[in-house]
């Protein structure tokens, strides 16, 4: 989502800010990496790669080592990790992913839901009509 993309960029900028000693970075292209690692610091030159770094972003080991070498506060990376875990897809997209990855379970859940809904509606009908 657009919200996750904006939050991801804010977290990335905060990491740059702390890593460079409370200075605004002039160029961040030396701090990002070209390959897509599902990392907060992926360059995302291809716009289709943005999805991978906004779904469940994390900080890869090489970027984590680079940030720790810059003498950031000890709990800084732990706080960033906690914040990144809060970034999730919308509920609709998570349900869609579940349906794509588990089609048989999805069909079984749908059938069970229809049966329960039918029994409940029949019960309510009998309750209100008195038959």
Short mmCIF file of N, CA and C in Angstrom, two decimals:
data_model
loop_
_atom_site.label_atom_id
_atom_site.label_comp_id
_atom_site.label_asym_id
_atom_site.label_seq_id
_atom_site.Cartn_x
_atom_site.Cartn_y
_atom_site.Cartn_z
N UNK A 1 0.83 -1.18 0.00
CA UNK A 1 0.00 0.00 0.00
C UNK A 1 0.88 1.24 0.00
N UNK A 2 0.28 2.33 -0.36
CA UNK A 2 1.00 3.60 -0.39
C UNK A 2 1.45 4.01 1.01
N UNK A 3 0.62 3.72 1.99
CA UNK A 3 0.97 4.04 3.37
C UNK A 3 2.22 3.29 3.82
N UNK A 4 2.30 1.99 3.50
CA UNK A 4 3.48 1.21 3.85
C UNK A 4 4.73 1.74 3.15
N UNK A 5 4.58 2.16 1.91
CA UNK A 5 5.71 2.70 1.16
C UNK A 5 6.22 3.99 1.80
N UNK A 6 5.32 4.85 2.20
CA UNK A 6 5.72 6.11 2.84
C UNK A 6 6.38 5.82 4.18
N UNK A 7 5.79 4.94 4.98
CA UNK A 7 6.39 4.59 6.28
C UNK A 7 7.76 3.95 6.10
N UNK A 8 7.90 3.09 5.11
CA UNK A 8 9.19 2.46 4.83
C UNK A 8 10.24 3.51 4.52
N UNK A 9 9.88 4.50 3.72
CA UNK A 9 10.84 5.56 3.38
C UNK A 9 11.18 6.43 4.59
N UNK A 10 10.22 6.65 5.46
CA UNK A 10 10.50 7.41 6.68
C UNK A 10 11.47 6.65 7.57
N UNK A 11 11.24 5.35 7.74
CA UNK A 11 12.16 4.53 8.56
C UNK A 11 13.55 4.50 7.94
N UNK A 12 13.61 4.40 6.63
CA UNK A 12 14.90 4.40 5.94
C UNK A 12 15.63 5.72 6.17
N UNK A 13 14.92 6.82 6.05
CA UNK A 13 15.53 8.13 6.26
C UNK A 13 16.00 8.29 7.70
N UNK A 14 15.21 7.79 8.67
CA UNK A 14 15.62 7.86 10.08
C UNK A 14 16.91 7.07 10.32
N UNK A 15 17.01 5.92 9.68
CA UNK A 15 18.25 5.14 9.81
C UNK A 15 19.43 5.89 9.22
N UNK A 16 19.24 6.49 8.05
CA UNK A 16 20.31 7.29 7.45
C UNK A 16 20.71 8.44 8.36
N UNK A 17 19.71 9.10 8.94
CA UNK A 17 19.95 10.25 9.81
C UNK A 17 20.79 9.86 11.02
N UNK A 18 20.45 8.75 11.65
CA UNK A 18 21.22 8.31 12.83
C UNK A 18 22.58 7.76 12.44
N UNK A 19 22.63 7.07 11.32
CA UNK A 19 23.89 6.49 10.87
C UNK A 19 24.92 7.56 10.53
N UNK A 20 24.47 8.66 9.95
CA UNK A 20 25.39 9.72 9.53
C UNK A 20 25.61 10.77 10.61
N UNK A 21 25.24 10.48 11.84
CA UNK A 21 25.51 11.38 12.94
C UNK A 21 24.59 12.59 12.99
N UNK A 22 23.30 12.37 12.93
CA UNK A 22 22.27 13.40 12.98
C UNK A 22 22.45 14.46 11.90
N UNK A 23 22.83 14.01 10.71
CA UNK A 23 22.94 14.90 9.56
C UNK A 23 22.02 14.38 8.47
N UNK A 24 21.49 15.31 7.69
CA UNK A 24 20.65 14.93 6.57
C UNK A 24 21.55 14.45 5.44
N UNK A 25 21.32 13.24 4.92
CA UNK A 25 22.20 12.72 3.88
C UNK A 25 22.06 13.50 2.57
N UNK A 26 23.19 13.80 1.96
CA UNK A 26 23.16 14.47 0.66
C UNK A 26 22.82 13.50 -0.44
N UNK A 27 23.42 12.33 -0.42
CA UNK A 27 23.14 11.30 -1.40
C UNK A 27 23.06 9.96 -0.69
N UNK A 28 22.00 9.26 -0.88
CA UNK A 28 21.82 7.98 -0.21
C UNK A 28 22.15 6.81 -1.12
N UNK A 29 22.54 7.09 -2.35
CA UNK A 29 22.79 6.01 -3.30
C UNK A 29 24.00 5.18 -2.94
N UNK A 30 24.89 5.72 -2.13
CA UNK A 30 26.04 4.92 -1.69
C UNK A 30 25.67 4.02 -0.52
N UNK A 31 24.56 4.28 0.13
CA UNK A 31 24.15 3.50 1.30
C UNK A 31 23.15 2.40 0.97
N UNK A 32 22.54 2.44 -0.20
CA UNK A 32 21.58 1.41 -0.59
C UNK A 32 22.26 0.35 -1.44
N UNK A 33 21.62 -0.79 -1.59
CA UNK A 33 22.17 -1.84 -2.45
C UNK A 33 21.22 -2.12 -3.60
N UNK A 34 21.80 -2.52 -4.73
CA UNK A 34 21.03 -2.70 -5.96
C UNK A 34 20.14 -3.93 -5.93
N UNK A 35 20.63 -5.03 -5.38
CA UNK A 35 19.85 -6.27 -5.42
C UNK A 35 18.68 -6.20 -4.42
N UNK A 36 17.63 -6.90 -4.75
CA UNK A 36 16.44 -6.93 -3.92
C UNK A 36 16.60 -8.03 -2.87
N UNK A 37 16.69 -7.62 -1.61
CA UNK A 37 16.88 -8.55 -0.50
C UNK A 37 15.71 -8.51 0.49
N UNK A 38 14.64 -7.83 0.12
CA UNK A 38 13.53 -7.60 1.04
C UNK A 38 14.01 -6.75 2.21
N UNK A 39 14.96 -5.89 1.94
CA UNK A 39 15.61 -5.06 2.94
C UNK A 39 15.07 -3.64 2.88
N UNK A 40 15.17 -2.95 3.98
CA UNK A 40 14.76 -1.56 4.05
C UNK A 40 15.59 -0.69 3.11
N UNK A 41 16.81 -1.10 2.82
CA UNK A 41 17.73 -0.31 2.01
C UNK A 41 17.88 -0.81 0.58
N UNK A 42 16.88 -1.53 0.07
CA UNK A 42 16.86 -1.89 -1.34
C UNK A 42 16.68 -0.63 -2.17
N UNK A 43 17.40 -0.54 -3.29
CA UNK A 43 17.30 0.67 -4.10
C UNK A 43 15.96 0.74 -4.83
N UNK A 44 15.41 -0.38 -5.22
CA UNK A 44 14.13 -0.43 -5.93
C UNK A 44 14.13 0.39 -7.20
N UNK A 45 15.14 0.17 -8.04
CA UNK A 45 15.19 0.87 -9.32
C UNK A 45 14.04 0.42 -10.21
N UNK A 46 13.68 -0.85 -10.13
CA UNK A 46 12.53 -1.38 -10.85
C UNK A 46 11.30 -1.19 -9.96
N UNK A 47 10.29 -0.50 -10.45
CA UNK A 47 9.15 -0.19 -9.60
C UNK A 47 8.39 -1.43 -9.14
N UNK A 48 8.53 -2.55 -9.82
CA UNK A 48 7.86 -3.77 -9.39
C UNK A 48 8.55 -4.39 -8.18
N UNK A 49 9.80 -4.00 -7.90
CA UNK A 49 10.51 -4.51 -6.73
C UNK A 49 10.09 -3.81 -5.44
N UNK A 50 9.36 -2.72 -5.55
CA UNK A 50 8.93 -1.99 -4.36
C UNK A 50 8.03 -2.87 -3.50
N UNK A 51 7.28 -3.75 -4.12
CA UNK A 51 6.37 -4.63 -3.38
C UNK A 51 7.15 -5.48 -2.38
N UNK A 52 8.33 -5.96 -2.76
CA UNK A 52 9.10 -6.84 -1.88
C UNK A 52 9.64 -6.11 -0.66
N UNK A 53 9.92 -4.83 -0.79
CA UNK A 53 10.47 -4.12 0.36
C UNK A 53 9.40 -3.42 1.18
N UNK A 54 8.15 -3.50 0.77
CA UNK A 54 7.08 -2.91 1.58
C UNK A 54 6.20 -3.96 2.24
N UNK A 55 6.25 -5.22 1.77
CA UNK A 55 5.43 -6.26 2.39
C UNK A 55 5.87 -6.54 3.81
N UNK A 56 7.05 -7.07 3.95
CA UNK A 56 7.62 -7.35 5.26
C UNK A 56 9.07 -6.88 5.25
N UNK A 57 9.28 -5.58 5.32
CA UNK A 57 10.66 -5.09 5.25
C UNK A 57 11.45 -5.50 6.48
N UNK A 58 12.72 -5.62 6.28
CA UNK A 58 13.65 -5.95 7.37
C UNK A 58 14.96 -5.27 7.06
N UNK A 59 15.91 -5.39 7.95
CA UNK A 59 17.25 -4.87 7.70
C UNK A 59 18.17 -6.07 7.54
N UNK A 60 18.79 -6.19 6.36
CA UNK A 60 19.65 -7.35 6.10
C UNK A 60 20.92 -7.26 6.95
N UNK A 61 21.65 -8.35 7.00
CA UNK A 61 22.81 -8.43 7.88
C UNK A 61 23.92 -7.43 7.50
N UNK A 62 24.16 -7.24 6.20
CA UNK A 62 25.21 -6.30 5.81
C UNK A 62 24.83 -4.86 6.17
N UNK A 63 23.58 -4.51 6.00
CA UNK A 63 23.13 -3.15 6.38
C UNK A 63 23.12 -2.99 7.89
N UNK A 64 22.75 -4.05 8.59
CA UNK A 64 22.77 -4.02 10.06
C UNK A 64 24.18 -3.80 10.58
N UNK A 65 25.16 -4.47 9.97
CA UNK A 65 26.56 -4.29 10.38
C UNK A 65 27.04 -2.88 10.07
N UNK A 66 26.62 -2.34 8.92
CA UNK A 66 27.02 -0.98 8.54
C UNK A 66 26.45 0.05 9.53
N UNK A 67 25.21 -0.14 9.94
CA UNK A 67 24.58 0.79 10.88
C UNK A 67 25.23 0.68 12.25
N UNK A 68 25.50 -0.54 12.69
CA UNK A 68 26.13 -0.71 14.01
C UNK A 68 27.55 -0.14 14.03
N UNK A 69 28.23 -0.17 12.90
CA UNK A 69 29.59 0.40 12.83
C UNK A 69 29.55 1.92 12.97
N UNK A 70 28.40 2.54 12.73
CA UNK A 70 28.28 3.99 12.83
C UNK A 70 27.98 4.46 14.25
N UNK A 71 28.03 3.55 15.21
CA UNK A 71 27.85 3.88 16.63
C UNK A 71 26.47 4.47 16.93
N UNK A 72 25.43 3.85 16.42
CA UNK A 72 24.07 4.26 16.76
C UNK A 72 23.75 3.71 18.15
N UNK A 73 22.73 4.24 18.83
CA UNK A 73 22.36 3.69 20.14
C UNK A 73 22.05 2.19 20.05
N UNK A 74 22.33 1.49 21.12
CA UNK A 74 22.22 0.03 21.13
C UNK A 74 20.81 -0.46 20.79
N UNK A 75 19.80 0.18 21.32
CA UNK A 75 18.43 -0.29 21.10
C UNK A 75 17.80 0.28 19.84
N UNK A 76 18.54 1.05 19.06
CA UNK A 76 17.99 1.68 17.86
C UNK A 76 17.51 0.63 16.85
N UNK A 77 18.34 -0.35 16.56
CA UNK A 77 17.96 -1.37 15.57
C UNK A 77 16.81 -2.24 16.08
N UNK A 78 16.79 -2.50 17.37
CA UNK A 78 15.67 -3.27 17.93
C UNK A 78 14.36 -2.50 17.79
N UNK A 79 14.41 -1.19 18.02
CA UNK A 79 13.21 -0.37 17.87
C UNK A 79 12.75 -0.33 16.41
N UNK A 80 13.70 -0.21 15.49
CA UNK A 80 13.36 -0.20 14.07
C UNK A 80 12.74 -1.55 13.67
N UNK A 81 13.32 -2.65 14.17
CA UNK A 81 12.76 -3.99 13.86
C UNK A 81 11.32 -4.12 14.36
N UNK A 82 11.05 -3.61 15.56
CA UNK A 82 9.69 -3.67 16.09
C UNK A 82 8.73 -2.86 15.23
N UNK A 83 9.19 -1.70 14.78
CA UNK A 83 8.33 -0.86 13.94
C UNK A 83 8.09 -1.51 12.57
N UNK A 84 9.12 -2.15 12.03
CA UNK A 84 8.97 -2.78 10.72
C UNK A 84 8.02 -3.96 10.76
N UNK A 85 7.96 -4.64 11.90
CA UNK A 85 7.03 -5.77 12.03
C UNK A 85 5.58 -5.31 12.01
N UNK A 86 5.34 -4.05 12.31
CA UNK A 86 3.97 -3.52 12.30
C UNK A 86 3.47 -3.24 10.90
N UNK A 87 4.38 -3.15 9.93
CA UNK A 87 3.97 -2.90 8.55
C UNK A 87 3.43 -4.19 7.96
N UNK A 88 2.15 -4.20 7.64
CA UNK A 88 1.52 -5.39 7.08
C UNK A 88 0.70 -4.98 5.87
N UNK A 89 0.39 -5.98 5.08
CA UNK A 89 -0.51 -5.76 3.96
C UNK A 89 -1.91 -5.52 4.48
N UNK A 90 -2.75 -4.98 3.62
CA UNK A 90 -4.16 -4.82 3.97
C UNK A 90 -4.79 -6.20 4.15
N UNK A 91 -5.85 -6.26 4.93
CA UNK A 91 -6.51 -7.54 5.22
C UNK A 91 -6.96 -8.24 3.95
N UNK A 92 -7.50 -7.48 3.03
CA UNK A 92 -7.96 -8.06 1.77
C UNK A 92 -6.81 -8.77 1.04
N UNK A 93 -5.65 -8.14 0.98
CA UNK A 93 -4.51 -8.74 0.28
C UNK A 93 -3.96 -9.96 1.02
N UNK A 94 -4.02 -9.94 2.35
CA UNK A 94 -3.58 -11.12 3.10
C UNK A 94 -4.52 -12.29 2.88
N UNK A 95 -5.83 -12.01 2.81
CA UNK A 95 -6.80 -13.08 2.52
C UNK A 95 -6.58 -13.61 1.11
N UNK A 96 -6.34 -12.72 0.17
CA UNK A 96 -6.09 -13.13 -1.21
C UNK A 96 -4.83 -14.01 -1.30
N UNK A 97 -3.79 -13.66 -0.57
CA UNK A 97 -2.58 -14.49 -0.56
C UNK A 97 -2.86 -15.87 0.03
N UNK A 98 -3.69 -15.93 1.10
CA UNK A 98 -4.04 -17.21 1.69
C UNK A 98 -4.80 -18.07 0.69
N UNK A 99 -5.73 -17.46 -0.03
CA UNK A 99 -6.53 -18.21 -1.02
C UNK A 99 -5.62 -18.74 -2.13
N UNK A 100 -4.67 -17.95 -2.56
CA UNK A 100 -3.75 -18.39 -3.63
C UNK A 100 -2.83 -19.51 -3.15
N UNK A 101 -2.39 -19.45 -1.92
CA UNK A 101 -1.44 -20.46 -1.45
C UNK A 101 -2.13 -21.71 -0.90
N UNK A 102 -3.39 -21.62 -0.46
CA UNK A 102 -4.11 -22.77 0.10
C UNK A 102 -5.50 -22.86 -0.52
N UNK A 103 -5.60 -23.24 -1.80
CA UNK A 103 -6.92 -23.24 -2.44
C UNK A 103 -7.89 -24.27 -1.85
N UNK A 104 -7.41 -25.44 -1.47
CA UNK A 104 -8.31 -26.46 -0.93
C UNK A 104 -8.87 -26.05 0.43
N UNK A 105 -8.01 -25.49 1.28
CA UNK A 105 -8.47 -25.00 2.58
C UNK A 105 -9.47 -23.87 2.38
N UNK A 106 -9.26 -23.03 1.40
CA UNK A 106 -10.17 -21.92 1.13
C UNK A 106 -11.55 -22.42 0.73
N UNK A 107 -11.57 -23.44 -0.12
CA UNK A 107 -12.85 -24.02 -0.54
C UNK A 107 -13.55 -24.66 0.66
N UNK A 108 -12.80 -25.39 1.48
CA UNK A 108 -13.39 -26.05 2.65
C UNK A 108 -13.94 -25.01 3.63
N UNK A 109 -13.23 -23.94 3.86
CA UNK A 109 -13.70 -22.89 4.77
C UNK A 109 -14.95 -22.23 4.20
N UNK A 110 -14.97 -22.00 2.89
CA UNK A 110 -16.14 -21.39 2.25
C UNK A 110 -17.37 -22.28 2.39
N UNK A 111 -17.21 -23.56 2.12
CA UNK A 111 -18.34 -24.50 2.24
C UNK A 111 -18.83 -24.57 3.67
N UNK A 112 -17.92 -24.65 4.61
CA UNK A 112 -18.30 -24.69 6.03
C UNK A 112 -19.01 -23.40 6.43
N UNK A 113 -18.53 -22.27 5.95
CA UNK A 113 -19.17 -20.99 6.26
C UNK A 113 -20.58 -20.90 5.70
N UNK A 114 -20.78 -21.40 4.49
CA UNK A 114 -22.11 -21.38 3.87
C UNK A 114 -23.07 -22.27 4.66
N UNK A 115 -22.62 -23.44 5.08
CA UNK A 115 -23.48 -24.35 5.84
C UNK A 115 -23.86 -23.73 7.18
N UNK A 116 -22.89 -23.16 7.88
CA UNK A 116 -23.19 -22.53 9.18
C UNK A 116 -24.13 -21.35 9.00
N UNK A 117 -23.91 -20.55 7.98
CA UNK A 117 -24.79 -19.40 7.73
C UNK A 117 -26.21 -19.85 7.39
N UNK A 118 -26.34 -20.93 6.63
CA UNK A 118 -27.66 -21.46 6.29
C UNK A 118 -28.38 -21.98 7.53
N UNK A 119 -27.67 -22.72 8.38
CA UNK A 119 -28.29 -23.23 9.61
C UNK A 119 -28.72 -22.09 10.53
N UNK A 120 -27.90 -21.09 10.64
CA UNK A 120 -28.21 -19.95 11.50
C UNK A 120 -29.42 -19.17 10.96
N UNK A 121 -29.46 -18.97 9.66
CA UNK A 121 -30.60 -18.24 9.08
C UNK A 121 -31.89 -19.06 9.19
N UNK A 122 -31.81 -20.38 9.06
CA UNK A 122 -32.99 -21.23 9.24
C UNK A 122 -33.49 -21.16 10.68
N UNK A 123 -32.56 -21.15 11.62
CA UNK A 123 -32.92 -21.03 13.04
C UNK A 123 -33.61 -19.69 13.31
N UNK A 124 -33.07 -18.62 12.77
CA UNK A 124 -33.68 -17.31 12.96
C UNK A 124 -35.07 -17.24 12.31
N UNK A 125 -35.21 -17.83 11.14
CA UNK A 125 -36.51 -17.85 10.47
C UNK A 125 -37.55 -18.57 11.31
N UNK A 126 -37.19 -19.74 11.85
CA UNK A 126 -38.13 -20.49 12.68
C UNK A 126 -38.43 -19.74 13.98
N UNK A 127 -37.45 -19.04 14.51
CA UNK A 127 -37.63 -18.30 15.74
C UNK A 127 -38.63 -17.15 15.54
N UNK A 128 -38.52 -16.43 14.42
CA UNK A 128 -39.36 -15.27 14.17
C UNK A 128 -40.74 -15.63 13.62
N UNK A 129 -40.85 -16.73 12.90
CA UNK A 129 -42.15 -17.10 12.35
C UNK A 129 -42.94 -18.01 13.27
N UNK A 130 -42.28 -18.63 14.21
CA UNK A 130 -42.96 -19.49 15.17
C UNK A 130 -43.26 -20.87 14.63
N UNK A 131 -42.69 -21.26 13.51
CA UNK A 131 -42.97 -22.60 12.98
C UNK A 131 -41.89 -23.56 13.32
#
